[in-house]
PDB file of C-alpha atoms and ligand atoms in Angstrom:
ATOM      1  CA  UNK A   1     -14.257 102.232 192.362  1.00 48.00           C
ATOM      2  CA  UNK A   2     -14.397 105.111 189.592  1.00 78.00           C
ATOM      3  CA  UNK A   3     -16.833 105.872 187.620  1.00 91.00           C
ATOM      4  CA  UNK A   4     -17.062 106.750 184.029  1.00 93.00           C
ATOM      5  CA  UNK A   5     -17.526 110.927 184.212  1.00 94.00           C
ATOM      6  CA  UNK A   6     -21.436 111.853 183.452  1.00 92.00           C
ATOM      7  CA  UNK A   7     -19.646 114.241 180.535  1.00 92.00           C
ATOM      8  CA  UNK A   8     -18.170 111.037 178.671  1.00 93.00           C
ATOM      9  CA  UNK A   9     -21.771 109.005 179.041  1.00 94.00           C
ATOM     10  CA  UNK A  10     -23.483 111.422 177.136  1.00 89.00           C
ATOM     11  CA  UNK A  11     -20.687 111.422 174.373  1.00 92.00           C
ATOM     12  CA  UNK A  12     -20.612 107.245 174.358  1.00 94.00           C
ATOM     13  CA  UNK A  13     -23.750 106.938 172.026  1.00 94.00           C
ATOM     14  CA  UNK A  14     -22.387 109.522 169.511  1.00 92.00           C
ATOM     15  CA  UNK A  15     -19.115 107.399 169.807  1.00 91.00           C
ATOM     16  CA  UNK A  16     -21.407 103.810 169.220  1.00 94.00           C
ATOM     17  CA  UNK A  17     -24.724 104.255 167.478  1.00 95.00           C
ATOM     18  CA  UNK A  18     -26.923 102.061 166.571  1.00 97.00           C
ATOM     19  CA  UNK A  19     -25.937 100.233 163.757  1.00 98.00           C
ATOM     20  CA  UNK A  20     -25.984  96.400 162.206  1.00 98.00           C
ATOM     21  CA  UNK A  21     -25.028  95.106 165.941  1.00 98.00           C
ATOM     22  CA  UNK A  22     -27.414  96.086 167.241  1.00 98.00           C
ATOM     23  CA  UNK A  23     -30.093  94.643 164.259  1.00 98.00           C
ATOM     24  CA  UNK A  24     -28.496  91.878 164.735  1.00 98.00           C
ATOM     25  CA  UNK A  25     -29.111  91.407 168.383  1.00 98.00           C
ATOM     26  CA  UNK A  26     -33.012  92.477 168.076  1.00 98.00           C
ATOM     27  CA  UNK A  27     -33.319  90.213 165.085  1.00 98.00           C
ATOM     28  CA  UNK A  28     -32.329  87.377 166.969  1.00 98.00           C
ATOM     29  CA  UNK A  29     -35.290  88.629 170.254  1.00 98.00           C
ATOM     30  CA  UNK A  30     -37.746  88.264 168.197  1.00 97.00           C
ATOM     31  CA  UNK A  31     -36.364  84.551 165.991  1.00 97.00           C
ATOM     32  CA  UNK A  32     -36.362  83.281 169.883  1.00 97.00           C
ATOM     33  CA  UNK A  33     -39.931  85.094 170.416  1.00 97.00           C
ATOM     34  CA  UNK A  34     -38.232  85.952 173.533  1.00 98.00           C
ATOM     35  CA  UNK A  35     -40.532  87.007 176.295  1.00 98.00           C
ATOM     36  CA  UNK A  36     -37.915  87.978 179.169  1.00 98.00           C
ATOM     37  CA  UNK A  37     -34.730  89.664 178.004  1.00 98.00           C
ATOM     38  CA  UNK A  38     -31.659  90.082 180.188  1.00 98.00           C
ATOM     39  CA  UNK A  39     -28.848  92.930 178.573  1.00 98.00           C
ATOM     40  CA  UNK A  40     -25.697  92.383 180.744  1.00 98.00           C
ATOM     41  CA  UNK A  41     -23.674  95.304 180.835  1.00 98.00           C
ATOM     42  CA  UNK A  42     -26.456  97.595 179.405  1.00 98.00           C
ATOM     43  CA  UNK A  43     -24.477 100.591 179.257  1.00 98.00           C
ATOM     44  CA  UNK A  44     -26.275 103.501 178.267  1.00 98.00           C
ATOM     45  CA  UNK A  45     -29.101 101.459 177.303  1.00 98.00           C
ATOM     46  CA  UNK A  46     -29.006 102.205 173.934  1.00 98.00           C
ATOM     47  CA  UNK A  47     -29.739  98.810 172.470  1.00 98.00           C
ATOM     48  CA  UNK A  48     -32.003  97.930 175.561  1.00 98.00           C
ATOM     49  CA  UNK A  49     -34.637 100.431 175.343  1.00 98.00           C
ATOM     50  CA  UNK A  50     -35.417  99.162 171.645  1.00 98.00           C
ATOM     51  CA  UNK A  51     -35.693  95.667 172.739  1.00 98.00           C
ATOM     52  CA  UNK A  52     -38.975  96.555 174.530  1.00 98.00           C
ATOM     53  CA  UNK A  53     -41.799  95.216 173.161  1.00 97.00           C
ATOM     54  CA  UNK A  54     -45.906  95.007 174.617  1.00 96.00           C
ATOM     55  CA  UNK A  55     -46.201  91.619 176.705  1.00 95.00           C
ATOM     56  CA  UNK A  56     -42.259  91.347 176.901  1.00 97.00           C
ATOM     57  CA  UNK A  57     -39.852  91.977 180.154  1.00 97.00           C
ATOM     58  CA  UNK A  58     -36.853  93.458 179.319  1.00 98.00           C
ATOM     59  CA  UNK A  59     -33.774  94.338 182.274  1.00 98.00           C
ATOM     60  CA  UNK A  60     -30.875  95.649 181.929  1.00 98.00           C
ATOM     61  CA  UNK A  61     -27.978  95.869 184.154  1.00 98.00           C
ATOM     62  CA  UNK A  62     -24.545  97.766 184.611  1.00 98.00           C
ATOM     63  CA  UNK A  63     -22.262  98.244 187.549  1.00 98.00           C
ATOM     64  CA  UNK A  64     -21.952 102.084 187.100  1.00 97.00           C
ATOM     65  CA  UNK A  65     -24.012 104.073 188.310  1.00 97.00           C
ATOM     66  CA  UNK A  66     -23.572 107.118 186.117  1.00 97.00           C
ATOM     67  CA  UNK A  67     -23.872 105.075 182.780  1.00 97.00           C
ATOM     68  CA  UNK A  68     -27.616 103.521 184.690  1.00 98.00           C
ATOM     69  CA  UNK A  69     -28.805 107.070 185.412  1.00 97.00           C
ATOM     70  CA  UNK A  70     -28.339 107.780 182.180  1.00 97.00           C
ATOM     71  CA  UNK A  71     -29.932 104.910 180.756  1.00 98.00           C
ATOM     72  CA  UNK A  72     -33.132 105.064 182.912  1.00 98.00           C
ATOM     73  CA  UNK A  73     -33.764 108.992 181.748  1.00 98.00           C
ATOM     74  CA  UNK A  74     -33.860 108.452 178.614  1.00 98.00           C
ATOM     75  CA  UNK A  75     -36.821 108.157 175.915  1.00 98.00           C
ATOM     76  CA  UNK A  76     -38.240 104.355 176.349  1.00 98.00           C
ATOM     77  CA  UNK A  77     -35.830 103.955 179.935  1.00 98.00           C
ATOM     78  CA  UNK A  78     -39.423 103.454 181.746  1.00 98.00           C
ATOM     79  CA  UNK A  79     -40.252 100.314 179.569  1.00 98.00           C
ATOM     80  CA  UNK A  80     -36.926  98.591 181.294  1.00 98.00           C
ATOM     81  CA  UNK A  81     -36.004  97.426 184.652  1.00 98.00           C
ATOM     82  CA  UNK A  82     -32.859  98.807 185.435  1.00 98.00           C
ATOM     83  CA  UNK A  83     -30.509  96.972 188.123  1.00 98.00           C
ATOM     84  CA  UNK A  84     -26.994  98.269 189.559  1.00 98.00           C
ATOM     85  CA  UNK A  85     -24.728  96.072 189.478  1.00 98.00           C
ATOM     86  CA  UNK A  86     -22.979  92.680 188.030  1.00 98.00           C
ATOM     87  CA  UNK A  87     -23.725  89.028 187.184  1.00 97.00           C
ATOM     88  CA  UNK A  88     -24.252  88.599 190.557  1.00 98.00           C
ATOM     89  CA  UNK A  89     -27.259  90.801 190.366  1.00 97.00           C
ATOM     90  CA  UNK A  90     -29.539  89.218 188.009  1.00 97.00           C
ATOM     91  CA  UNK A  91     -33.024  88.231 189.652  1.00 92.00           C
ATOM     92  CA  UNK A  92     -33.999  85.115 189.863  1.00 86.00           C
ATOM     93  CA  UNK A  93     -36.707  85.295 187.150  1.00 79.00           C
ATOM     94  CA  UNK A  94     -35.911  83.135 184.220  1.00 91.00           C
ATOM     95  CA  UNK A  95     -34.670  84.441 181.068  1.00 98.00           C
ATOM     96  CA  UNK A  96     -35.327  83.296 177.478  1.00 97.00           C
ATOM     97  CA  UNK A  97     -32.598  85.255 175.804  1.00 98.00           C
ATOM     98  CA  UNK A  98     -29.112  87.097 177.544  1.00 98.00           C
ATOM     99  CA  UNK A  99     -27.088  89.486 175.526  1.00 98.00           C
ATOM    100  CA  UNK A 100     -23.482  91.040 176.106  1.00 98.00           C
ATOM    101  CA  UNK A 101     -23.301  93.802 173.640  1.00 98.00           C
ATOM    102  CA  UNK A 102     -20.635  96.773 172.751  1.00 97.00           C
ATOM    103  CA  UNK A 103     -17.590  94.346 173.998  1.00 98.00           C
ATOM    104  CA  UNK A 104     -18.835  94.230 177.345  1.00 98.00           C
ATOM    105  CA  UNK A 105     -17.237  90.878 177.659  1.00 98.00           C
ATOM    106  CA  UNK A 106     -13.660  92.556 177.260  1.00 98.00           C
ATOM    107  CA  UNK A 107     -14.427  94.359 179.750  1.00 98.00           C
ATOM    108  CA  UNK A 108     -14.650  91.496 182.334  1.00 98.00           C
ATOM    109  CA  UNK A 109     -11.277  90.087 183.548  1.00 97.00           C
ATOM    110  CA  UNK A 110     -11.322  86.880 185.189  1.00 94.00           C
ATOM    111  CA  UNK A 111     -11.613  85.351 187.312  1.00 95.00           C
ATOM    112  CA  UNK A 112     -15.349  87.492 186.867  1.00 98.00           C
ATOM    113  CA  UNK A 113     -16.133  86.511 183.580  1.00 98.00           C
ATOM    114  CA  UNK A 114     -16.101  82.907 184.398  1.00 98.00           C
ATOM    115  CA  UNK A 115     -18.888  83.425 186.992  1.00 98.00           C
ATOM    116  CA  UNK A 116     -20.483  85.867 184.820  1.00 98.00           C
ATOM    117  CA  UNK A 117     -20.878  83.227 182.326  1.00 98.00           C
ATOM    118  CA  UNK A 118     -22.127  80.569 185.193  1.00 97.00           C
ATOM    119  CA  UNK A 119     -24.320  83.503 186.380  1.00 97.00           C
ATOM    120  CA  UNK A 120     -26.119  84.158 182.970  1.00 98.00           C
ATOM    121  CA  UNK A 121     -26.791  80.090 182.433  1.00 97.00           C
ATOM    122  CA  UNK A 122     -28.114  79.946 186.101  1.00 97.00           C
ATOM    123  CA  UNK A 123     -30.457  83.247 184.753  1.00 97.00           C
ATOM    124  CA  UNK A 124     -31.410  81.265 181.041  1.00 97.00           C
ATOM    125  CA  UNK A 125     -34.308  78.955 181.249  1.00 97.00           C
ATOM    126  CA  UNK A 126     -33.374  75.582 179.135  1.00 96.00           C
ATOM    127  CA  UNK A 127     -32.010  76.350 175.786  1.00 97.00           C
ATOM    128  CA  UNK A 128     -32.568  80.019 176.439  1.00 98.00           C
ATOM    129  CA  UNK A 129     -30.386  82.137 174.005  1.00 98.00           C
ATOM    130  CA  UNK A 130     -26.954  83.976 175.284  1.00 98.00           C
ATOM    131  CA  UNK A 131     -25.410  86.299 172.421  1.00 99.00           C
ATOM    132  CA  UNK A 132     -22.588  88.670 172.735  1.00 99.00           C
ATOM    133  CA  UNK A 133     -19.542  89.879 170.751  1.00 98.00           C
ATOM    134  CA  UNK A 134     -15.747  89.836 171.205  1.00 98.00           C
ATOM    135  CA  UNK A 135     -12.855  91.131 169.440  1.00 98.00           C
ATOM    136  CA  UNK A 136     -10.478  88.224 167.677  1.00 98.00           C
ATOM    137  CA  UNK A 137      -6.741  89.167 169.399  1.00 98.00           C
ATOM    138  CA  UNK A 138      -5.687  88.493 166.203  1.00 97.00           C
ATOM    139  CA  UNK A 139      -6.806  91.030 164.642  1.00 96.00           C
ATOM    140  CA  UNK A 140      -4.735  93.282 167.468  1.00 96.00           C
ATOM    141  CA  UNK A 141      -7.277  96.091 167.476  1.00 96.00           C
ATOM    142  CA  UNK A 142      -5.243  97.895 170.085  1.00 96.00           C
ATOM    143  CA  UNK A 143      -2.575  98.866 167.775  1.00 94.00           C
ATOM    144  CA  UNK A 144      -5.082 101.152 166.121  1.00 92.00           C
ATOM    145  CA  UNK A 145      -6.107 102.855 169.312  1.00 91.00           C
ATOM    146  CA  UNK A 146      -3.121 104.918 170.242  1.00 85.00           C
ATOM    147  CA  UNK A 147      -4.452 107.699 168.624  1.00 73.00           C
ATOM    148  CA  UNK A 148      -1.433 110.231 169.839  1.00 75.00           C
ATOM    149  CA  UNK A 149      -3.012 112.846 167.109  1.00 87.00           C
ATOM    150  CA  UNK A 150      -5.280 115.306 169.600  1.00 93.00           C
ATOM    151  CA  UNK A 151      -8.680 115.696 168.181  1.00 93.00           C
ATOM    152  CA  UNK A 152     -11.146 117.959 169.428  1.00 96.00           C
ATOM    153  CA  UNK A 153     -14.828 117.897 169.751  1.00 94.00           C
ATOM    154  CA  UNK A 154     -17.277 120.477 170.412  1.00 94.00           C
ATOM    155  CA  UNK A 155     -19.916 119.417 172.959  1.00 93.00           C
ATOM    156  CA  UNK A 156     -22.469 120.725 175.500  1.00 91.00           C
ATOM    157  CA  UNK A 157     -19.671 121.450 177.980  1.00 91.00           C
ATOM    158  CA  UNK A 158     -17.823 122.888 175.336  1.00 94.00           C
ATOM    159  CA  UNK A 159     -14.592 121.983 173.520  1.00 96.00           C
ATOM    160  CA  UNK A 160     -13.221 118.777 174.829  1.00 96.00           C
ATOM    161  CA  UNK A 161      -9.520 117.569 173.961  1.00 96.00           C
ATOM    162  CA  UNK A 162      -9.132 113.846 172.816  1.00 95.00           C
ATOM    163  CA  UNK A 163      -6.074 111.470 172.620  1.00 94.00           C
ATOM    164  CA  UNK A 164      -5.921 107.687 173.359  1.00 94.00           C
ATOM    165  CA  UNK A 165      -2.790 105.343 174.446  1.00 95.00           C
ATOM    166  CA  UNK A 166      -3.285 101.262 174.376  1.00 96.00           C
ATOM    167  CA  UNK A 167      -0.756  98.740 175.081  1.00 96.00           C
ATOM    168  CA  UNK A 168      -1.065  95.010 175.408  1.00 97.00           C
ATOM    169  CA  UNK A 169       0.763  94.888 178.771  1.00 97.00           C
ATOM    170  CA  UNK A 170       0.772  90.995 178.605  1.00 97.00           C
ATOM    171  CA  UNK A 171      -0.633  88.479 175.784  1.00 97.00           C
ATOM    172  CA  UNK A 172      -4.353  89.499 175.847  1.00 97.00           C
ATOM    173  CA  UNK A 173      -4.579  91.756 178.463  1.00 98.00           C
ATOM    174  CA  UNK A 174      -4.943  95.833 177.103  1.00 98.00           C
ATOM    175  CA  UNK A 175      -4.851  98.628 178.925  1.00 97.00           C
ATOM    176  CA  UNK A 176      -6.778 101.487 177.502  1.00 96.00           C
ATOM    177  CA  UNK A 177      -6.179 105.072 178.639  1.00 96.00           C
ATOM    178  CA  UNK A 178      -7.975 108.012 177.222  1.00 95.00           C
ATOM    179  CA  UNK A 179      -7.705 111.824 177.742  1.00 95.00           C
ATOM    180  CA  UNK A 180      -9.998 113.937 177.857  1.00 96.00           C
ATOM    181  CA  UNK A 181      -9.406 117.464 178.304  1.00 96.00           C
ATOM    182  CA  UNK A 182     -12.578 120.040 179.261  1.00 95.00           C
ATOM    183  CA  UNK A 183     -11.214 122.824 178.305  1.00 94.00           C
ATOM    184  CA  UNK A 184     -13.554 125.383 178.953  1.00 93.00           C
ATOM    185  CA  UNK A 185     -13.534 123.986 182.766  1.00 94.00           C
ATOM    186  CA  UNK A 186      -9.688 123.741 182.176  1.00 96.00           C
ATOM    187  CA  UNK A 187     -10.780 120.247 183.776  1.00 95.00           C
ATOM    188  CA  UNK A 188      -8.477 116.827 182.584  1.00 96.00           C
ATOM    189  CA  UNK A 189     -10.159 113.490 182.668  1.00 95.00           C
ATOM    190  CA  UNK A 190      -8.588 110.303 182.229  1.00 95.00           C
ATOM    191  CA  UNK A 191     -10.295 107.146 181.732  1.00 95.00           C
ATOM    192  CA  UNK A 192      -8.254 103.687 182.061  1.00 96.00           C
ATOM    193  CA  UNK A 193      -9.886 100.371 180.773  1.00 96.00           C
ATOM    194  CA  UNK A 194      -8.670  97.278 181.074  1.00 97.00           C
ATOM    195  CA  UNK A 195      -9.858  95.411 178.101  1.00 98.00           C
ATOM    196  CA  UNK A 196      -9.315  91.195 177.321  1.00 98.00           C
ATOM    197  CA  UNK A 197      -8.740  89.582 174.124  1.00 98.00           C
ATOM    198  CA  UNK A 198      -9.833  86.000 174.479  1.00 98.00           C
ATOM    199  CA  UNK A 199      -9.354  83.610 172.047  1.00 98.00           C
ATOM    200  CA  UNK A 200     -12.088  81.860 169.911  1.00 98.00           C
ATOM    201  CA  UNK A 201     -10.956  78.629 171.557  1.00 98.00           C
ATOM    202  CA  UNK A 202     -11.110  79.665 175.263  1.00 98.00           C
ATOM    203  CA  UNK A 203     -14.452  81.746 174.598  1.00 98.00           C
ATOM    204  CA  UNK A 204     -16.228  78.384 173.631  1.00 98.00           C
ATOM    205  CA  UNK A 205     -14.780  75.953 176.153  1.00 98.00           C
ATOM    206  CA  UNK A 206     -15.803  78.579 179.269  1.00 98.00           C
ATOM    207  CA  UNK A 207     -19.091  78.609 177.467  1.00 98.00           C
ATOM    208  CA  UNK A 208     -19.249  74.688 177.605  1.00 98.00           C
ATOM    209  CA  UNK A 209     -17.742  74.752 181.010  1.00 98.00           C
ATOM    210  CA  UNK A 210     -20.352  76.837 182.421  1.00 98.00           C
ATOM    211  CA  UNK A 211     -23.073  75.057 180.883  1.00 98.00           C
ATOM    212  CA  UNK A 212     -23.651  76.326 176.984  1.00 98.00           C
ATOM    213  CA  UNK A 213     -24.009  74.963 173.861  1.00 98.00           C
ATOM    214  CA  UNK A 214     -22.396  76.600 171.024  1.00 98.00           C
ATOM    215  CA  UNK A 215     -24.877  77.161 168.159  1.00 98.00           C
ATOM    216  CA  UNK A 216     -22.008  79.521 165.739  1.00 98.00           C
ATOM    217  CA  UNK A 217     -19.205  81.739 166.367  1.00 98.00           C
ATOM    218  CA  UNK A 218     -19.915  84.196 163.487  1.00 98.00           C
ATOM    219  CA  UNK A 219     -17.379  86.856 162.015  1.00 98.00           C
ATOM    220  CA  UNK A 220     -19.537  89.614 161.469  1.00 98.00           C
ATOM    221  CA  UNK A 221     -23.090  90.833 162.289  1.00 98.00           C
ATOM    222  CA  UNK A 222     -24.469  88.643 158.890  1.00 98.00           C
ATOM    223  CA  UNK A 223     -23.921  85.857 160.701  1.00 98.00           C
ATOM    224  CA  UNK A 224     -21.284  84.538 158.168  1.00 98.00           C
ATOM    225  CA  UNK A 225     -18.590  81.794 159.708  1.00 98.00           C
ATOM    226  CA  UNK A 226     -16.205  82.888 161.334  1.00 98.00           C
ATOM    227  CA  UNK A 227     -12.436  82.197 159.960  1.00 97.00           C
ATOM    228  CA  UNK A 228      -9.295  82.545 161.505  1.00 94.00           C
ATOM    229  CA  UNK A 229      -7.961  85.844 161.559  1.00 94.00           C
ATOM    230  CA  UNK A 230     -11.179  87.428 161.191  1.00 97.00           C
ATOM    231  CA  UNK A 231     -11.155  90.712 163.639  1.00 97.00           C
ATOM    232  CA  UNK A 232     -14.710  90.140 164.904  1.00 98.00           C
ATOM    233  CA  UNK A 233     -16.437  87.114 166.963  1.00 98.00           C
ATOM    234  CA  UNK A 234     -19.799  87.047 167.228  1.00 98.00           C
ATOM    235  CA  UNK A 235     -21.057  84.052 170.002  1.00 99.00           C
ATOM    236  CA  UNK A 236     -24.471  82.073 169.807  1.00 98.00           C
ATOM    237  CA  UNK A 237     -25.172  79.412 172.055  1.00 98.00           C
ATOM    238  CA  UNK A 238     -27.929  78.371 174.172  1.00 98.00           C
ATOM    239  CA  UNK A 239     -28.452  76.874 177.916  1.00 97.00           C
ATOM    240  CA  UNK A 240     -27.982  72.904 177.874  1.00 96.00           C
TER     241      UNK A 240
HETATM  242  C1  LIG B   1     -18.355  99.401 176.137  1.00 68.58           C
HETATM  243  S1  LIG B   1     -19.669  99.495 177.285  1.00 68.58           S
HETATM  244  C2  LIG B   1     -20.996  98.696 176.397  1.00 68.58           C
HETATM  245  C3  LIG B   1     -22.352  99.228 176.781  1.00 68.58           C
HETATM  246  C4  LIG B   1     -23.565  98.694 176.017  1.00 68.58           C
HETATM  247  N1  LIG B   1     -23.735  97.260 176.154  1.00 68.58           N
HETATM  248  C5  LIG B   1     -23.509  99.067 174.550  1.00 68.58           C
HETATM  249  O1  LIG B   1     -23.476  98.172 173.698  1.00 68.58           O
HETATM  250  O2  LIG B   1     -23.524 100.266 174.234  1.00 68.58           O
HETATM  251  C6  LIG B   1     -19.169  98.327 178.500  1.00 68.58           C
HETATM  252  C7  LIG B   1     -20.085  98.285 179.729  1.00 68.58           C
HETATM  253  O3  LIG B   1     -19.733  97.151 180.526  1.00 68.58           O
HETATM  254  C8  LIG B   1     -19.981  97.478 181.872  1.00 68.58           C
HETATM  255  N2  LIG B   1     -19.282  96.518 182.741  1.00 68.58           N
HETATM  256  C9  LIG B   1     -18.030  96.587 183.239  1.00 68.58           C
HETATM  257  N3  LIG B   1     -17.768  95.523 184.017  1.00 68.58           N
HETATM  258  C10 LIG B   1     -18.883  94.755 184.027  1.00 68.58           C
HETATM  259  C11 LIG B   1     -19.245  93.524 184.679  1.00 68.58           C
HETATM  260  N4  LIG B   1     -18.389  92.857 185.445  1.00 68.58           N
HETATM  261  N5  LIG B   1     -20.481  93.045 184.453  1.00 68.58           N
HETATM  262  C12 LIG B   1     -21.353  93.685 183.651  1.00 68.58           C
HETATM  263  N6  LIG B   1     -21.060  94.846 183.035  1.00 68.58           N
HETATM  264  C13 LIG B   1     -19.858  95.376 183.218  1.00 68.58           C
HETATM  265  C14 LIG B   1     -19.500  98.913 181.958  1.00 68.58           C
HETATM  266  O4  LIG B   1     -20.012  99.593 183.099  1.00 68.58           O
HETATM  267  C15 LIG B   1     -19.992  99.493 180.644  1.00 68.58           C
HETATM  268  O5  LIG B   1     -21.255 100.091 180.762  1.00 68.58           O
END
């Protein structure tokens, strides 16, 4: 399996800073008065270092390795327990409040993301809290991501050389590819992503199936209704 190159982890939190997402998701840690947090898909752990609180347990986990390394070095990493890996990996300590952030359910085809739901109720204690977001295929967010315009960005290993291509290859399924050219190192990397769009509709009956209760599927980070054609959906629901 590849991994995402150490160059393009240290560029991913200049790419998605903090920002109304993520006050959104701490808001809703400390409404619950959550005591055990679980980020799925922790990334960089950009969000999950600034969930830590005194007298709360907070673990985040991610199947790459690089993106984990980076997470655990940096300021606040030593406050979180950091786990390689996938649903499959959570501990068996119960957990008052799960959270998918930065998409990180697109990024889980199925039949995965079916067990990675059944995974995170098995992980909730009853009526723990799982919130995550996911991007409405309606709003076809794809179409704005083949950037063939080169852009390029100066960085600490020098100029690197941007462009993007995305295509929907069949309904719902999007297959991200993004260059990335080094070019002091005359070095080319190219990361592919397959990304889903679920809709609204299937999102809430896996949730049901694996054991949730829907508390609002909201459209932006506000926590106002969602309505159809709305580009974001942001999930609440808790473990029946
Ligand atoms: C777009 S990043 C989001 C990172 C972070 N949550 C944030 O908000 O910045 C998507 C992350 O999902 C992780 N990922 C991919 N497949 C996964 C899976 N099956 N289970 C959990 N995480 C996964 C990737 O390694 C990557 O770190």
């Amino acid at each position: 399996v590849s991994d995402y190159d150490p160059r393009l982890v240290a560029l991913y939190d200049e790419d998605n800073p903090d920002g109304p997402d993520h006050d959104y998701y701490r808001a809703l840690a400390d409404e619950h008065d959550a005591a055990a947090i679980l980020d799925l898909g922790c990334g960089t752990g950009i969000l999950t270092v600034t969930l830590t609180r005194p007298g709360r347990t907070v673990v985040g986990i991610d199947p790459s390795p690089r993106m984990l390394e980076y997470a655990s070095d940096r300021p606040g990493g030593s406050e979180v327990q950091w786990i390689l890996g996938d649903s499959r990996e959570i501990p068996s300590r119960r957990f008052d409040y799960a959270v998918m952030t930065g998409n990180v359910a697109q990024h889980i085809g199925d039949p995965d993301w079916e067990r990675t739901l059944a995974g995170l109720r098995a992980a909730l204690v009853q009526n723990g809290v799982l919130a995550f977001e996911s991007r409405n295929p309606a709003g076809r967010a794809w179409e704005g991501w083949n950037h063939a315009e080169q852009t390029v960005r100066q960085t600490t290993h020098g100029p690197v050389r941007q462009w993007s291509e995305a295509r929907e290859v069949i309904p719902g399924r999007v297959i991200l590819t993004s260059h990335n050219d080094f070019e002091a190192a005359g070095e080319s990397v190219l990361e592919e992503l397959t990304l889903s769009f679920r809709e609204r509709e299937q999102i809430e009956q896996q949730l049901i199936a694996a054991g949730f209760e829907l508390d609002g599927v909201w459209r932006n980070w506000d926590r106002a209704p969602f309505v159809t054609g709305a580009a974001l959906m942001v999930f609440e629901a808790h473990a029946a």
